XYZ file of N, CA, C and O in Angstrom:
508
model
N -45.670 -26.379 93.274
C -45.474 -26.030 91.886
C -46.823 -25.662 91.254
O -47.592 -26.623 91.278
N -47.392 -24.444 90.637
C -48.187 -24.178 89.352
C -48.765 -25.019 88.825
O -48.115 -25.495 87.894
N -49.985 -25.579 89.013
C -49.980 -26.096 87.129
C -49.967 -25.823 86.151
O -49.807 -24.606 86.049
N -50.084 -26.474 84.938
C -50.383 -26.192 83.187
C -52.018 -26.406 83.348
O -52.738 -27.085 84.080
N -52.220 -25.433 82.241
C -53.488 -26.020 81.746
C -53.823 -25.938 80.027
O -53.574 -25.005 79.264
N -54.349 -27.005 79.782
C -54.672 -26.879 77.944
C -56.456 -26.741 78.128
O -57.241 -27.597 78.534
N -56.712 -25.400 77.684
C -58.299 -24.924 77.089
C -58.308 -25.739 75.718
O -57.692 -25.555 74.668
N -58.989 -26.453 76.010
C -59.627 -27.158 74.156
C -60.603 -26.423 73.944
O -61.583 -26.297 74.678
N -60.382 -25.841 72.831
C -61.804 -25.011 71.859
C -62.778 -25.231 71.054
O -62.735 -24.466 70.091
N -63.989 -26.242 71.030
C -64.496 -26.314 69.693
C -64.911 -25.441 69.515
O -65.495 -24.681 70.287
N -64.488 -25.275 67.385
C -65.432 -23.845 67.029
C -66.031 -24.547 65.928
O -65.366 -25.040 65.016
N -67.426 -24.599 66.014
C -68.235 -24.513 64.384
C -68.837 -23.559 64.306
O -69.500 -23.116 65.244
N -68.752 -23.024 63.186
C -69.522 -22.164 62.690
C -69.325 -20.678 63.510
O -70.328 -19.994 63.309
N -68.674 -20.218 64.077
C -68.216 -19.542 65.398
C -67.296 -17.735 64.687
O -66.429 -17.119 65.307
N -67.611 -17.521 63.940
C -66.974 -16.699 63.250
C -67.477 -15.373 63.767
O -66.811 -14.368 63.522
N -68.455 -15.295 64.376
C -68.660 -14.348 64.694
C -68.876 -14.313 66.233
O -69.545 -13.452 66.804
N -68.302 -15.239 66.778
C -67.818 -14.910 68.390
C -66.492 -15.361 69.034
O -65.865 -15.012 70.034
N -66.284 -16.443 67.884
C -64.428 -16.939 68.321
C -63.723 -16.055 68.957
O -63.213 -16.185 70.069
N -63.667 -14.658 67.880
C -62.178 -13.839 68.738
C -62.284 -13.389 70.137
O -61.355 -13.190 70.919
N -64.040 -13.205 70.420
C -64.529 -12.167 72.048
C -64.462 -13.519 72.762
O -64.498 -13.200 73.950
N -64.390 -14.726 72.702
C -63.870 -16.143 73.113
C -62.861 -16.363 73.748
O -62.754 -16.845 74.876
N -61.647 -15.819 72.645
C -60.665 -16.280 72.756
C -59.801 -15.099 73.953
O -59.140 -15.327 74.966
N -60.201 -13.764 73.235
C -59.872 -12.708 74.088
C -60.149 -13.038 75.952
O -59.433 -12.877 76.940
N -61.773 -13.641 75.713
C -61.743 -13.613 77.330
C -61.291 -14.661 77.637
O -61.092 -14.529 78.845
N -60.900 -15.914 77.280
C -59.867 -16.892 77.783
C -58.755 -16.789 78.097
O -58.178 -17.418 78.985
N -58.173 -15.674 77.133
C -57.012 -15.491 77.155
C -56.747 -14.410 78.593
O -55.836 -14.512 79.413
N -57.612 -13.612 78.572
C -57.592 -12.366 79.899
C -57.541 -13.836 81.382
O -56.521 -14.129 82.006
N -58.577 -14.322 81.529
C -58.830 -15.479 82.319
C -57.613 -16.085 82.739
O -57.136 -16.196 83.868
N -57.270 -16.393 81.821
C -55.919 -17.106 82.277
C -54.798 -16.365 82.591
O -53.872 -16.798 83.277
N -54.847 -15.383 82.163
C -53.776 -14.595 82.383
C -53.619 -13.718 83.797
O -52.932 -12.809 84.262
N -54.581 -14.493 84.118
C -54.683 -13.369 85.502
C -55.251 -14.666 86.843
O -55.751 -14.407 87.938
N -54.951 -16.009 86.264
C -55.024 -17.106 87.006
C -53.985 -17.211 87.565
O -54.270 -16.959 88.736
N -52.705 -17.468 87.501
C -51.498 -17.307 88.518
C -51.097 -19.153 87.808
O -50.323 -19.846 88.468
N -51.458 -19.491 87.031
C -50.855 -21.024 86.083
C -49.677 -20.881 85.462
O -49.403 -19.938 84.718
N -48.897 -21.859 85.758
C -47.846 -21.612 85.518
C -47.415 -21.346 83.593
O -46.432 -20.767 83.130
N -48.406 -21.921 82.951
C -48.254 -21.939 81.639
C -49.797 -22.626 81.058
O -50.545 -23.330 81.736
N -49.933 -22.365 80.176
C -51.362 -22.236 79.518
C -51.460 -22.683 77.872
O -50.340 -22.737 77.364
N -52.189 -22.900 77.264
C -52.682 -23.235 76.010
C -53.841 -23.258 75.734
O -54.590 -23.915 76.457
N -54.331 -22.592 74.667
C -55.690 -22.652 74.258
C -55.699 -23.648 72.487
O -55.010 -23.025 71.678
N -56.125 -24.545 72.066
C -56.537 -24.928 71.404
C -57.524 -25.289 70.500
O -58.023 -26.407 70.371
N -57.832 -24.052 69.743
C -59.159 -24.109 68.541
C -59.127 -25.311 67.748
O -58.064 -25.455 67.144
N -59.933 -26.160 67.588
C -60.317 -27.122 66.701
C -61.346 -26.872 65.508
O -62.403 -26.818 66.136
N -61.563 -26.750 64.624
C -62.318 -26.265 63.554
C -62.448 -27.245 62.586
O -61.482 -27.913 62.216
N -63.553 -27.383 62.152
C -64.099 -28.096 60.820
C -64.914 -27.270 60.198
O -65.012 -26.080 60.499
N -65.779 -28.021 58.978
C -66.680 -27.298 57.747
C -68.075 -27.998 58.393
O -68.312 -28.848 59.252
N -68.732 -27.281 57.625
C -70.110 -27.925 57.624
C -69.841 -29.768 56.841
O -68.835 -30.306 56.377
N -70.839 -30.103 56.964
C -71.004 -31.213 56.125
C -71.254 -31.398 54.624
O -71.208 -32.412 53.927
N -71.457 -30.459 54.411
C -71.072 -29.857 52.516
C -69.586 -29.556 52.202
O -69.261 -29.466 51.018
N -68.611 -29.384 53.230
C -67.584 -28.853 53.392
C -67.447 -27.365 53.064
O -66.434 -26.913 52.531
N -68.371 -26.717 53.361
C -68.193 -25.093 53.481
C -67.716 -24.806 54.763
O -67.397 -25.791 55.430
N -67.538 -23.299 55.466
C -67.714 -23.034 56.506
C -67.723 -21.043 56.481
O -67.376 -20.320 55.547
N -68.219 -20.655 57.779
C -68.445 -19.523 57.902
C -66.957 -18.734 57.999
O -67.114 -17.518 58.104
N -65.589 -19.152 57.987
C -64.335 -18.157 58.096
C -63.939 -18.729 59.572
O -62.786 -18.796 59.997
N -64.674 -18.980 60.009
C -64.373 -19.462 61.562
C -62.786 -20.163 61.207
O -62.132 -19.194 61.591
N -61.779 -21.119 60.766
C -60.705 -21.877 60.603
C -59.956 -20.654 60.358
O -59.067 -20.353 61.154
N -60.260 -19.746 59.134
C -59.406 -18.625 59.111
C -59.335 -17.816 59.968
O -58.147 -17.711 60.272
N -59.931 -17.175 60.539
C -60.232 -16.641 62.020
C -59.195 -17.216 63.071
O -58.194 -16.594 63.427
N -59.541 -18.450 63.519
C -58.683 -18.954 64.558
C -57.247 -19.273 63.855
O -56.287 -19.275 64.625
N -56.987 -19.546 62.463
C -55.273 -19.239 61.998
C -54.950 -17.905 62.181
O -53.771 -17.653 61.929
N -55.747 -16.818 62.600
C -55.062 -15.452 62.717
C -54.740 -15.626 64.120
O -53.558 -15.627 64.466
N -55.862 -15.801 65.128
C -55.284 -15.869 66.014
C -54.070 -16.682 66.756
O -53.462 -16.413 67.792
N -53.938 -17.831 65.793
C -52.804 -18.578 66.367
C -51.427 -18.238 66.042
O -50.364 -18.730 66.422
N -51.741 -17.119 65.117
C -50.711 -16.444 64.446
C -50.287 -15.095 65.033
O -49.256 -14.497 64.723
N -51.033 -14.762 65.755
C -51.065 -13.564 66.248
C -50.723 -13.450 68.141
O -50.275 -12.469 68.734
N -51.118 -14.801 68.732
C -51.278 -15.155 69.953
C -50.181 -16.380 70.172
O -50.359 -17.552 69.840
N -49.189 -15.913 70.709
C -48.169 -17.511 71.342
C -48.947 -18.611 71.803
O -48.889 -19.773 71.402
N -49.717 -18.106 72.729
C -50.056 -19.461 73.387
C -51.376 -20.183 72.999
O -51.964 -21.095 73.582
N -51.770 -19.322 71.507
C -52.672 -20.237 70.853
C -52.469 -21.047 69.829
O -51.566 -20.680 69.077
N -53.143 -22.262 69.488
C -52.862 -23.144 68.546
C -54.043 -23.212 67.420
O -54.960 -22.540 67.893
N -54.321 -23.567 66.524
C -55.057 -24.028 66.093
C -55.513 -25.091 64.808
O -55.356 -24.693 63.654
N -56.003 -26.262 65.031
C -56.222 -27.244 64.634
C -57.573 -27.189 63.515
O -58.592 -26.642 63.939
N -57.585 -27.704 62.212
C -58.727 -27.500 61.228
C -58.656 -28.916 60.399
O -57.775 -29.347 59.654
N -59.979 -29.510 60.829
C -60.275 -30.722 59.982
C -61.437 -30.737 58.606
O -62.650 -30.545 58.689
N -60.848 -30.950 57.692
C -61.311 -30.399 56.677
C -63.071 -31.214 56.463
O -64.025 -31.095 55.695
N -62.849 -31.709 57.184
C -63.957 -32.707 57.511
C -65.142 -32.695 58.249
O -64.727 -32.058 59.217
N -66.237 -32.914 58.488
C -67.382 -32.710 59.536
C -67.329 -33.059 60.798
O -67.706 -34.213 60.591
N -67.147 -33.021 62.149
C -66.859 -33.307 62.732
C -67.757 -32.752 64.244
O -67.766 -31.542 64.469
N -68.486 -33.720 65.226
C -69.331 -33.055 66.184
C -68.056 -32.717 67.301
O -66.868 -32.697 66.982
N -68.581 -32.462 68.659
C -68.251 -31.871 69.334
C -67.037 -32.652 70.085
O -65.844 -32.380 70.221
N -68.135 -34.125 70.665
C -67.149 -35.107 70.883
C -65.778 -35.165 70.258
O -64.795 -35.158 70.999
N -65.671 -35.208 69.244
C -64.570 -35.875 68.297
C -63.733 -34.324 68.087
O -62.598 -34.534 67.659
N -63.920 -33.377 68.215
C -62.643 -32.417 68.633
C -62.107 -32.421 69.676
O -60.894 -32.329 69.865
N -63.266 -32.569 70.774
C -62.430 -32.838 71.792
C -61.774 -33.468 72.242
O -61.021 -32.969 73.079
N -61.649 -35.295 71.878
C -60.542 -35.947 71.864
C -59.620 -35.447 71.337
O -58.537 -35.363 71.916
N -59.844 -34.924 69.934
C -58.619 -34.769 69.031
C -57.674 -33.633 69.850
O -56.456 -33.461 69.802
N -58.722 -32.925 70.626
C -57.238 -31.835 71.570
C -57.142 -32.382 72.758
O -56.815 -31.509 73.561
N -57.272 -33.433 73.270
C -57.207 -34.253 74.137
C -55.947 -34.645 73.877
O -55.093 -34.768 74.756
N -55.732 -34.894 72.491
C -54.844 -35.893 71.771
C -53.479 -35.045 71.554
O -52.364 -35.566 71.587
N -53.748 -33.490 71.299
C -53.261 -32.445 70.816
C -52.385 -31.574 72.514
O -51.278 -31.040 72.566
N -53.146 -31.703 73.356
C -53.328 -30.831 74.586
C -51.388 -31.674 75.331
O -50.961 -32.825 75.252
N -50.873 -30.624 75.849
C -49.296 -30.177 75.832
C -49.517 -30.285 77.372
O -48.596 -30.764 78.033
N -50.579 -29.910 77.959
C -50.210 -29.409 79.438
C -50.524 -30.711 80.444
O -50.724 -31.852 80.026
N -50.528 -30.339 81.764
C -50.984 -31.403 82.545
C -52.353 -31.566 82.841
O -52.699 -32.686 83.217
N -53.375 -30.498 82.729
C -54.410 -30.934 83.040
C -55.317 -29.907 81.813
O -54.797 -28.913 81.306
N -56.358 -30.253 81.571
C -57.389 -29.924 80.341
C -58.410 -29.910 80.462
O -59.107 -30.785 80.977
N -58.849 -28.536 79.846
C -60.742 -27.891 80.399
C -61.470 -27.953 79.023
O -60.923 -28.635 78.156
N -62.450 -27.425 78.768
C -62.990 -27.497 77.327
C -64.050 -25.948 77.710
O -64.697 -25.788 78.745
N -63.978 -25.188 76.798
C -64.335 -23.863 77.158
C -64.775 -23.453 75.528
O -64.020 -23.128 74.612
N -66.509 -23.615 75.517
C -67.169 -23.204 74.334
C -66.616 -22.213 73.679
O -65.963 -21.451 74.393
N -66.672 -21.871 72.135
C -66.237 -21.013 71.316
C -67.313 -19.983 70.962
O -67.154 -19.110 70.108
N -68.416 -20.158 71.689
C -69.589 -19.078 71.537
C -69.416 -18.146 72.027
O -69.804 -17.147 71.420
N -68.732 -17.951 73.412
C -68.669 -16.681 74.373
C -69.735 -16.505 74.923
O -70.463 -15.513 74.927
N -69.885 -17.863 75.589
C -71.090 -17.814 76.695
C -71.044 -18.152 77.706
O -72.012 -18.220 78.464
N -69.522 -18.548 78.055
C -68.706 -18.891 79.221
C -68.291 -17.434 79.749
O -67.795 -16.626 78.964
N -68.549 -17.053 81.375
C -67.908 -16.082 81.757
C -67.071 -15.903 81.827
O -66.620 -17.013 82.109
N -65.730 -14.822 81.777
C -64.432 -14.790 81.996
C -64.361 -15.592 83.252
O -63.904 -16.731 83.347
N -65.037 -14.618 84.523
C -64.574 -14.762 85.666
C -64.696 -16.815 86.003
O -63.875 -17.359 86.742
N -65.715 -17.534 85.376
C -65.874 -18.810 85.614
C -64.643 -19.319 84.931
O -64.210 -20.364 85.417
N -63.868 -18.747 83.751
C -62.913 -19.465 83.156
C -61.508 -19.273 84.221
O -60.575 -20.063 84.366
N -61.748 -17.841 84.938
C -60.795 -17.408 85.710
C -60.649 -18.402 87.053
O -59.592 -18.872 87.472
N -62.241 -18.636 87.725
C -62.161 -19.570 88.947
C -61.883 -21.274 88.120
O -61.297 -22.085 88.838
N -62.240 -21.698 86.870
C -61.382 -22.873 86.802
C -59.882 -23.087 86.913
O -59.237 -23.882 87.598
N -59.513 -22.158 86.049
C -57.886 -21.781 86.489
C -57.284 -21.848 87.506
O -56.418 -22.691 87.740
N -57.664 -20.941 88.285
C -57.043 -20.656 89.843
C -57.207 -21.831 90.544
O -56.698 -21.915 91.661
N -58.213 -23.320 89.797
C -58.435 -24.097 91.284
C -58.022 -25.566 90.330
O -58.431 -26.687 90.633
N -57.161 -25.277 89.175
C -56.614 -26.388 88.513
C -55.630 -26.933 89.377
O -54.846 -26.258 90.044
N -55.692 -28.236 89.348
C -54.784 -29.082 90.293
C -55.269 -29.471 91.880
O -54.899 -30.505 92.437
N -56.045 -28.592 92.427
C -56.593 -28.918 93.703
C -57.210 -30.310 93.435
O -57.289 -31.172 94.310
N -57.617 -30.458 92.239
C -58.789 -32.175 92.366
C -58.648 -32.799 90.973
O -58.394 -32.015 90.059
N -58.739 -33.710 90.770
C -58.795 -34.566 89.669
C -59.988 -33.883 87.945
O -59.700 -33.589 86.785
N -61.357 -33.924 88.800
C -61.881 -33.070 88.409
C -62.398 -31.920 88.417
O -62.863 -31.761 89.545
N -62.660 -30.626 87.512
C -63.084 -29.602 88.163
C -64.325 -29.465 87.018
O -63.983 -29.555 85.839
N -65.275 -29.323 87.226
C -66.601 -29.215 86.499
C -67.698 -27.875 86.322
O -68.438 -27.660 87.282
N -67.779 -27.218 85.437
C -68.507 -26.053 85.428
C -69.997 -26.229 85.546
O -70.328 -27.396 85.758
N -70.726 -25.580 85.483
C -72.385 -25.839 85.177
C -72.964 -24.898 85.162
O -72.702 -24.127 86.085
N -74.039 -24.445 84.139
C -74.653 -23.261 84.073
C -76.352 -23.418 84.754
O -77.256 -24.244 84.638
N -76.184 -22.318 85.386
C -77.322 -22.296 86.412
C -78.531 -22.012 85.738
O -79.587 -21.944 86.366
């Protein structure tokens, strides 16, 4: 059987690379052979509670994209603590965490995919 996989997204401040993000996650997976997929943006404000559009941004795309979601805490929040929260949020059987900068390669998001389920963990690292 396929696995699932849930991409958790943190985005701060990310407004101006979220969508080329999300696009290549979305290509990535789509060409992984998984049986079903989810990407999950998590978004907060600065600590003044402003933010750069980044929350609105990822509500278009979750609006625009089935198999995206997206989550916005009106609150400050580091990196850790989204990622539980889509930990908390995450639908599938197994769960990656894939920066919202677009500094992750497709093709590395593509070889996590393809080798989800072979092992407990699967771990990226930039050289």
């Amino acid at each position: 059987m396929k696995p699932t996989l849930s991409v958790i997204m943190p985005a701060y401040m990310e407004a101006q690379n979220i969508q080329a993000a999300v696009a290549s996650t979305v290509r990535a997976l789509e060409k992984s052979g998984l049986a079903d997929y989810e990407i999950i943006i998590l978004t907060g404000n600065r600590p003044d509670g402003t933010n750069d559009g980044t929350p609105e941004i990822a509500a278009g795309l979750a609006q625009s994209l089935l198999r995206v979601r997206a989550i916005h805490n009106q609150d400050f929040s580091q990196m850790g603590a989204k990622y539980w929260h889509g930990v908390q949020a995450a639908k599938f059987d197994y769960i990656t965490l894939v920066p919202s900068d677009n500094e992750t390669e497709e093709e590395t998001v593509s070889q996590i995919a393809r080798r989800t389920g072979e092992a407990e963990m699967i771990i990226s690292y930039t050289v």
